[in-house]
Coordinates of C-alpha atoms in Angstrom, one line a residue:
M1 CA 6.3 -15.0 -14.1
I2 CA 10.0 -15.9 -14.3
P3 CA 10.5 -19.7 -13.3
D4 CA 12.7 -20.4 -10.2
D5 CA 15.3 -22.3 -12.2
M6 CA 15.7 -19.3 -14.6
L7 CA 16.0 -16.9 -11.6
A8 CA 18.6 -19.2 -10.1
K9 CA 20.6 -19.0 -13.3
W10 CA 20.4 -15.2 -13.5
Q11 CA 21.6 -15.1 -9.9
R12 CA 24.7 -17.1 -10.8
I13 CA 25.3 -14.7 -13.7
V14 CA 25.3 -11.5 -11.5
D15 CA 27.3 -13.2 -8.8
M16 CA 29.9 -14.3 -11.5
L17 CA 30.0 -10.7 -12.9
A18 CA 30.6 -9.2 -9.5
N19 CA 33.4 -11.6 -8.8
L20 CA 35.2 -11.4 -12.2
L21 CA 34.8 -7.7 -12.6
A22 CA 35.7 -6.9 -9.0
V23 CA 32.6 -4.7 -8.5
P24 CA 30.3 -4.4 -5.4
A25 CA 27.1 -4.7 -7.5
G26 CA 26.0 -6.8 -10.3
L27 CA 22.3 -6.3 -11.1
I28 CA 19.4 -7.3 -13.4
M29 CA 16.8 -4.5 -13.4
K30 CA 13.2 -5.0 -14.4
V31 CA 10.8 -2.3 -15.7
E32 CA 7.5 -2.2 -13.9
P33 CA 6.1 1.3 -14.7
P34 CA 6.2 3.8 -13.1
Q35 CA 9.2 2.1 -11.4
H36 CA 12.5 0.4 -12.3
N37 CA 13.2 -2.3 -9.8
V38 CA 16.2 -4.4 -8.7
F39 CA 15.1 -7.9 -9.9
V40 CA 18.3 -9.9 -9.2
A41 CA 21.2 -8.6 -7.2
S42 CA 24.7 -10.1 -6.7
A43 CA 25.0 -11.7 -3.2
N44 CA 28.4 -10.2 -2.3
P45 CA 28.3 -8.5 1.1
D46 CA 29.3 -5.0 -0.1
N47 CA 26.4 -4.8 -2.5
S48 CA 24.1 -1.9 -1.3
Y49 CA 21.3 -3.0 -3.6
D50 CA 18.7 -5.6 -2.7
M51 CA 15.4 -7.0 -4.0
N52 CA 13.5 -4.1 -2.3
T53 CA 15.4 -1.4 -4.0
T54 CA 13.2 0.6 -6.5
F55 CA 13.7 3.7 -8.6
T56 CA 11.3 6.0 -10.4
L57 CA 11.6 5.7 -14.2
N58 CA 13.0 8.7 -16.1
S59 CA 14.6 10.1 -12.9
G60 CA 18.1 10.3 -14.3
L61 CA 19.3 6.8 -13.7
Y62 CA 22.1 5.2 -15.7
C63 CA 19.6 2.5 -16.7
D64 CA 17.2 5.2 -18.0
A65 CA 19.7 6.2 -20.7
V66 CA 20.5 2.5 -21.5
M67 CA 16.8 1.7 -22.1
Q68 CA 16.1 4.9 -24.0
E69 CA 19.1 4.6 -26.3
R70 CA 18.9 0.8 -26.4
Q71 CA 22.6 0.4 -26.3
M72 CA 25.5 -0.1 -24.0
L73 CA 26.5 2.7 -21.6
V74 CA 29.8 3.1 -19.7
V75 CA 30.3 5.8 -17.2
H76 CA 33.8 5.8 -15.8
D77 CA 33.3 8.4 -13.1
A78 CA 29.9 10.1 -12.7
M79 CA 31.3 12.8 -10.4
K80 CA 33.4 14.1 -13.2
E81 CA 30.6 14.1 -15.8
S82 CA 27.9 16.8 -15.6
E83 CA 25.4 14.6 -17.2
W84 CA 25.6 12.0 -14.4
N85 CA 26.8 13.9 -11.3
H86 CA 23.3 14.1 -9.8
N87 CA 21.8 10.7 -10.8
P88 CA 20.0 8.7 -8.1
D89 CA 22.6 5.9 -8.0
L90 CA 25.1 8.3 -6.4
K91 CA 23.0 7.8 -3.2
H92 CA 24.5 4.4 -3.1
G93 CA 28.0 5.8 -3.9
M94 CA 28.1 4.2 -7.4
V95 CA 30.2 6.4 -9.7
F96 CA 31.1 3.7 -12.2
Y97 CA 28.5 2.0 -14.4
M98 CA 28.5 -0.4 -17.3
G99 CA 25.2 -1.8 -18.6
F100 CA 23.2 -3.3 -21.5
P101 CA 19.5 -3.2 -22.3
L102 CA 17.4 -6.4 -21.9
T103 CA 14.5 -7.0 -24.3
W104 CA 11.6 -9.3 -24.9
P105 CA 11.4 -11.0 -28.3
D106 CA 9.0 -8.2 -29.6
R107 CA 11.8 -5.7 -28.8
S108 CA 9.9 -4.2 -25.9
I109 CA 12.2 -3.4 -22.9
F110 CA 12.4 -5.9 -20.0
G111 CA 15.1 -3.9 -18.1
T112 CA 18.9 -3.9 -17.9
I113 CA 21.9 -5.9 -16.9
C114 CA 24.6 -3.9 -15.3
V115 CA 27.6 -3.6 -12.9
L116 CA 28.4 -0.7 -10.6
D117 CA 31.3 0.4 -8.5
T118 CA 32.1 3.1 -6.0
K119 CA 35.3 4.0 -8.0
T120 CA 36.6 4.0 -11.5
N121 CA 37.1 0.4 -12.6
K122 CA 39.3 0.0 -15.7
H123 CA 39.5 -3.7 -15.0
A124 CA 35.7 -4.0 -15.5
T125 CA 35.7 -2.4 -18.9
S126 CA 37.9 -5.1 -20.2
Y127 CA 35.0 -7.5 -19.7
T128 CA 32.5 -5.6 -22.0
N129 CA 32.2 -8.7 -24.3
L130 CA 31.4 -10.9 -21.3
L131 CA 28.7 -8.6 -20.1
A132 CA 27.3 -8.5 -23.7
E133 CA 27.3 -12.3 -23.8
F134 CA 25.4 -12.5 -20.5
K135 CA 22.9 -10.0 -21.9
E136 CA 22.3 -12.4 -24.8
V137 CA 21.8 -15.3 -22.4
V138 CA 19.1 -13.4 -20.5
N139 CA 17.5 -12.2 -23.8
S140 CA 17.5 -15.9 -24.9
D141 CA 15.8 -16.9 -21.7
L142 CA 13.1 -14.2 -22.2
K143 CA 12.6 -15.5 -25.8
F144 CA 12.3 -19.1 -24.5
L145 CA 9.9 -18.0 -21.8
T146 CA 7.8 -16.2 -24.4
E147 CA 7.7 -19.1 -26.7
M148 CA 6.8 -21.5 -24.0
T149 CA 4.0 -19.2 -22.9
E150 CA 2.7 -19.0 -26.5
R151 CA 2.9 -22.7 -26.9
K152 CA 0.9 -23.3 -23.7
T153 CA -1.6 -20.8 -24.8
A154 CA -1.9 -22.5 -28.2
Q155 CA -2.3 -25.9 -26.6
R156 CA -5.0 -24.6 -24.3
E157 CA -6.8 -23.0 -27.2
L158 CA -6.6 -26.3 -29.2
R159 CA -8.0 -28.3 -26.2
Q160 CA -10.8 -25.7 -25.9
I161 CA -11.6 -26.0 -29.6
R162 CA -11.6 -29.8 -29.4
D163 CA -13.9 -29.8 -26.4
E164 CA -16.3 -27.4 -28.1
L165 CA -16.4 -29.5 -31.2
E166 CA -17.2 -32.6 -29.1
L167 CA -19.9 -30.8 -27.3
R168 CA -21.5 -29.6 -30.5
V169 CA -21.5 -33.1 -31.9
R170 CA -23.2 -34.4 -28.7
Q171 CA -25.7 -31.5 -28.8
R172 CA -26.5 -32.0 -32.4
T173 CA -27.1 -35.7 -31.9
E174 CA -29.4 -35.0 -28.9
E175 CA -31.2 -32.3 -31.0
L176 CA -32.0 -34.7 -33.8
A177 CA -33.3 -37.3 -31.4
D178 CA -35.5 -34.8 -29.6
T179 CA -37.0 -33.1 -32.7
N180 CA -40.2 -35.1 -32.8
R181 CA -40.8 -34.7 -29.1
E182 CA -40.1 -31.0 -29.2
L183 CA -42.6 -30.5 -32.1
E184 CA -45.3 -32.1 -30.0
M185 CA -44.5 -30.1 -26.9
E186 CA -44.2 -26.7 -28.7
I187 CA -47.8 -25.7 -28.4
A188 CA -47.9 -26.6 -24.7
V189 CA -44.7 -24.7 -24.1
R190 CA -46.0 -21.6 -25.9
R191 CA -49.1 -21.6 -23.7
E192 CA -47.0 -21.9 -20.6
A193 CA -44.7 -19.2 -21.8
E194 CA -47.6 -16.8 -22.2
K195 CA -48.7 -17.5 -18.6
L196 CA -45.1 -17.0 -17.3
L197 CA -44.8 -13.7 -19.3
L198 CA -47.9 -12.3 -17.6
K199 CA -46.5 -13.3 -14.2
R200 CA -43.1 -11.8 -15.0
E201 CA -44.6 -8.5 -16.1
V202 CA -46.3 -8.3 -12.7
K203 CA -43.1 -9.2 -10.8
L204 CA -41.1 -6.8 -12.9
E205 CA -43.3 -3.9 -12.0
E206 CA -43.0 -4.9 -8.3
A207 CA -39.2 -5.2 -8.7
N208 CA -39.0 -1.7 -10.3
I209 CA -40.8 -0.2 -7.4
A210 CA -38.6 -2.0 -4.8
L211 CA -35.5 -1.0 -6.7
K212 CA -36.5 2.7 -6.8
V213 CA -37.1 2.7 -3.1
L214 CA -33.7 1.0 -2.5
L215 CA -31.9 3.5 -4.7
E216 CA -33.4 6.4 -2.8
R217 CA -32.2 4.8 0.5
V218 CA -28.7 4.3 -0.9
E219 CA -28.5 7.9 -2.1
D220 CA -29.7 9.1 1.3
S221 CA -27.1 6.9 3.0
K222 CA -24.4 8.2 0.7
D223 CA -25.2 11.8 1.4
K224 CA -25.2 11.2 5.1
F225 CA -21.9 9.3 4.9
E226 CA -20.3 12.1 3.0
E227 CA -21.6 14.6 5.5
Q228 CA -20.3 12.5 8.4
I229 CA -16.8 12.2 6.8
L230 CA -16.6 15.9 6.1
G231 CA -17.8 16.6 9.7
N232 CA -15.2 14.3 11.2
I233 CA -12.4 15.9 9.1
N234 CA -13.4 19.4 10.2
E235 CA -13.8 18.3 13.8
L236 CA -11.0 15.8 14.3
I237 CA -8.2 16.8 11.8
I238 CA -8.5 20.5 10.8
P239 CA -8.1 21.9 14.3
Y240 CA -4.8 20.0 14.9
V241 CA -3.5 21.0 11.5
E242 CA -4.1 24.6 12.5
K243 CA -2.3 24.1 15.8
L244 CA 0.7 22.6 14.0
K245 CA 0.8 25.6 11.8
R246 CA 0.8 28.0 14.8
H247 CA 3.5 26.1 16.7
T248 CA 5.9 25.2 13.9
D249 CA 8.5 27.6 12.5
N250 CA 10.7 25.1 10.7
E251 CA 10.6 25.7 7.0
K252 CA 10.6 22.0 6.0
S253 CA 8.0 21.1 8.7
N254 CA 5.8 24.0 7.4
A255 CA 6.1 22.6 3.9
Y256 CA 4.9 19.2 5.1
I257 CA 2.0 20.8 6.9
S258 CA 1.1 22.7 3.7
I259 CA 1.1 19.4 1.8
L260 CA -1.1 17.8 4.5
E261 CA -3.5 20.7 4.3
A262 CA -3.6 20.6 0.5
N263 CA -4.3 16.9 0.5
I264 CA -7.1 17.3 3.1
N265 CA -8.6 20.0 0.8
E266 CA -8.5 17.5 -2.1
I267 CA -10.5 15.0 -0.1
T268 CA -13.2 17.6 0.6
T269 CA -13.4 19.4 -2.7
P270 CA -13.6 18.3 -6.4
F271 CA -10.3 20.0 -7.0
G272 CA -8.2 16.7 -6.7
S273 CA -10.0 14.8 -9.3
Y274 CA -10.2 17.8 -11.6
L275 CA -6.5 18.4 -11.4
S276 CA -5.7 14.7 -11.8
S277 CA -7.7 14.6 -15.1
K278 CA -5.9 17.7 -16.4
L279 CA -2.5 16.4 -15.4
S280 CA -3.0 12.7 -16.2
K281 CA 0.2 12.5 -18.2
L282 CA 2.4 13.3 -15.2
T283 CA 4.3 10.7 -13.2
P284 CA 3.5 10.5 -9.4
V285 CA 6.8 12.4 -8.7
E286 CA 5.9 15.1 -11.2
M287 CA 2.4 15.3 -9.8
E288 CA 3.9 15.9 -6.3
V289 CA 6.2 18.6 -7.7
A290 CA 3.3 20.3 -9.5
K291 CA 1.3 20.5 -6.3
L292 CA 4.2 22.0 -4.4
V293 CA 4.8 24.5 -7.2
M294 CA 1.1 25.5 -7.0
Q295 CA 1.5 26.0 -3.3
G296 CA 4.2 28.6 -4.0
K297 CA 7.2 26.5 -2.9
T298 CA 10.6 27.4 -4.4
T299 CA 12.8 24.9 -6.1
K300 CA 15.1 24.8 -3.1
V301 CA 12.2 24.1 -0.7
I302 CA 10.8 21.4 -3.0
A303 CA 14.2 19.7 -3.2
S304 CA 14.4 19.7 0.6
V305 CA 10.9 18.3 1.0
L306 CA 11.5 15.5 -1.5
N307 CA 15.1 14.9 -0.3
T308 CA 16.6 15.4 -3.8
A309 CA 18.8 17.8 -5.7
T310 CA 17.6 21.2 -7.0
S311 CA 18.7 20.1 -10.5
T312 CA 16.3 17.1 -10.2
I313 CA 13.5 19.4 -9.4
D314 CA 14.4 21.6 -12.4
F315 CA 14.3 18.4 -14.5
H316 CA 10.8 17.6 -13.3
R317 CA 9.6 21.2 -13.8
N318 CA 10.8 21.1 -17.4
N319 CA 9.0 17.7 -17.9
I320 CA 5.8 19.1 -16.4
R321 CA 5.9 22.1 -18.8
K322 CA 6.4 19.8 -21.8
K323 CA 3.6 17.5 -20.8
I324 CA 1.0 20.3 -20.2
G325 CA 2.1 22.1 -23.4
I326 CA 3.7 25.3 -22.1
N327 CA 7.4 24.5 -22.7
R328 CA 7.5 26.9 -25.7
E329 CA 5.5 29.7 -23.9
P330 CA 6.7 32.3 -21.4
T331 CA 3.9 31.2 -19.0
N332 CA 4.6 31.0 -15.3
L333 CA 4.2 27.4 -14.2
R334 CA 2.5 28.2 -10.9
T335 CA 0.1 30.6 -12.5
Y336 CA -0.9 28.0 -15.1
L337 CA -1.4 25.3 -12.6
T338 CA -3.5 27.4 -10.2
S339 CA -5.7 28.5 -13.1
F340 CA -7.2 25.0 -12.9
Y341 CA -8.4 25.7 -9.4
K342 CA -9.7 29.2 -10.2
A343 CA -11.7 27.7 -13.1
L344 CA -13.8 25.6 -10.8

């Protein structure tokens, strides 16, 4: 958890960056896989980002490149650079970007500090050193926060060790004082233990019988519940899906209906969990693209359904092929994915 006073300081930093560099957006981003979130945003009124703005990691963001390369990135005009002319930040109109990576003391990525503009901003590039200095300020705060957390943990462990030692001393003292009395009582305790053991054996047998009956009832209830759920889906949902299919001729609407129908099938068959285990390396977006590919949707239709560019879908398709190990083979992606279902 980042303390409130530290957050307030970071807010002053991004506000100062936005004012000095004359940009609409100064941001501190934080990685929370599988997302990259706006953690602190400058308070100027023309900033289109807020604390609720989130992006999917490795989706082509400027910040993805900064974190992967672990170095500064400056993009003067994304619309003129093929590498950046389809990145998600363009939805906010941001063609200019300048940012640095933020890291924890162990060198793991915290996120990024960056500024963005809707136009080329030569003025902002003259403040590269200032942005670098603010990066170091945030990194120092992260180091301080880590050290404080480690110190508190060490203090807590020391207190626990001290308490345990004190408890052992008291216990040992009591044990020495009670040794004679315990020796005298040992025979009586053993006799009582034998009696209790006999009683427990009888109770254990009774408990086993009761548990067996209970498990049988639970299994019966589970089967009935599953039958009821399946019946409700077939009776209350499937007929209306069929009606939608018959009365909808819009390509995008038909795609949504196909997704709905596929998801319903996953609920009522083992295919969903089987596919998830096979494709466990995929991100949520890649999983959704994989399902649409398996349903026979073209790249253009998938891009329309997911409200993104066809180049982004091609990017996801290439990632899927790499993660499932067919990027070096002339295998049809849809054929390969549907083979999971046919194997059931």
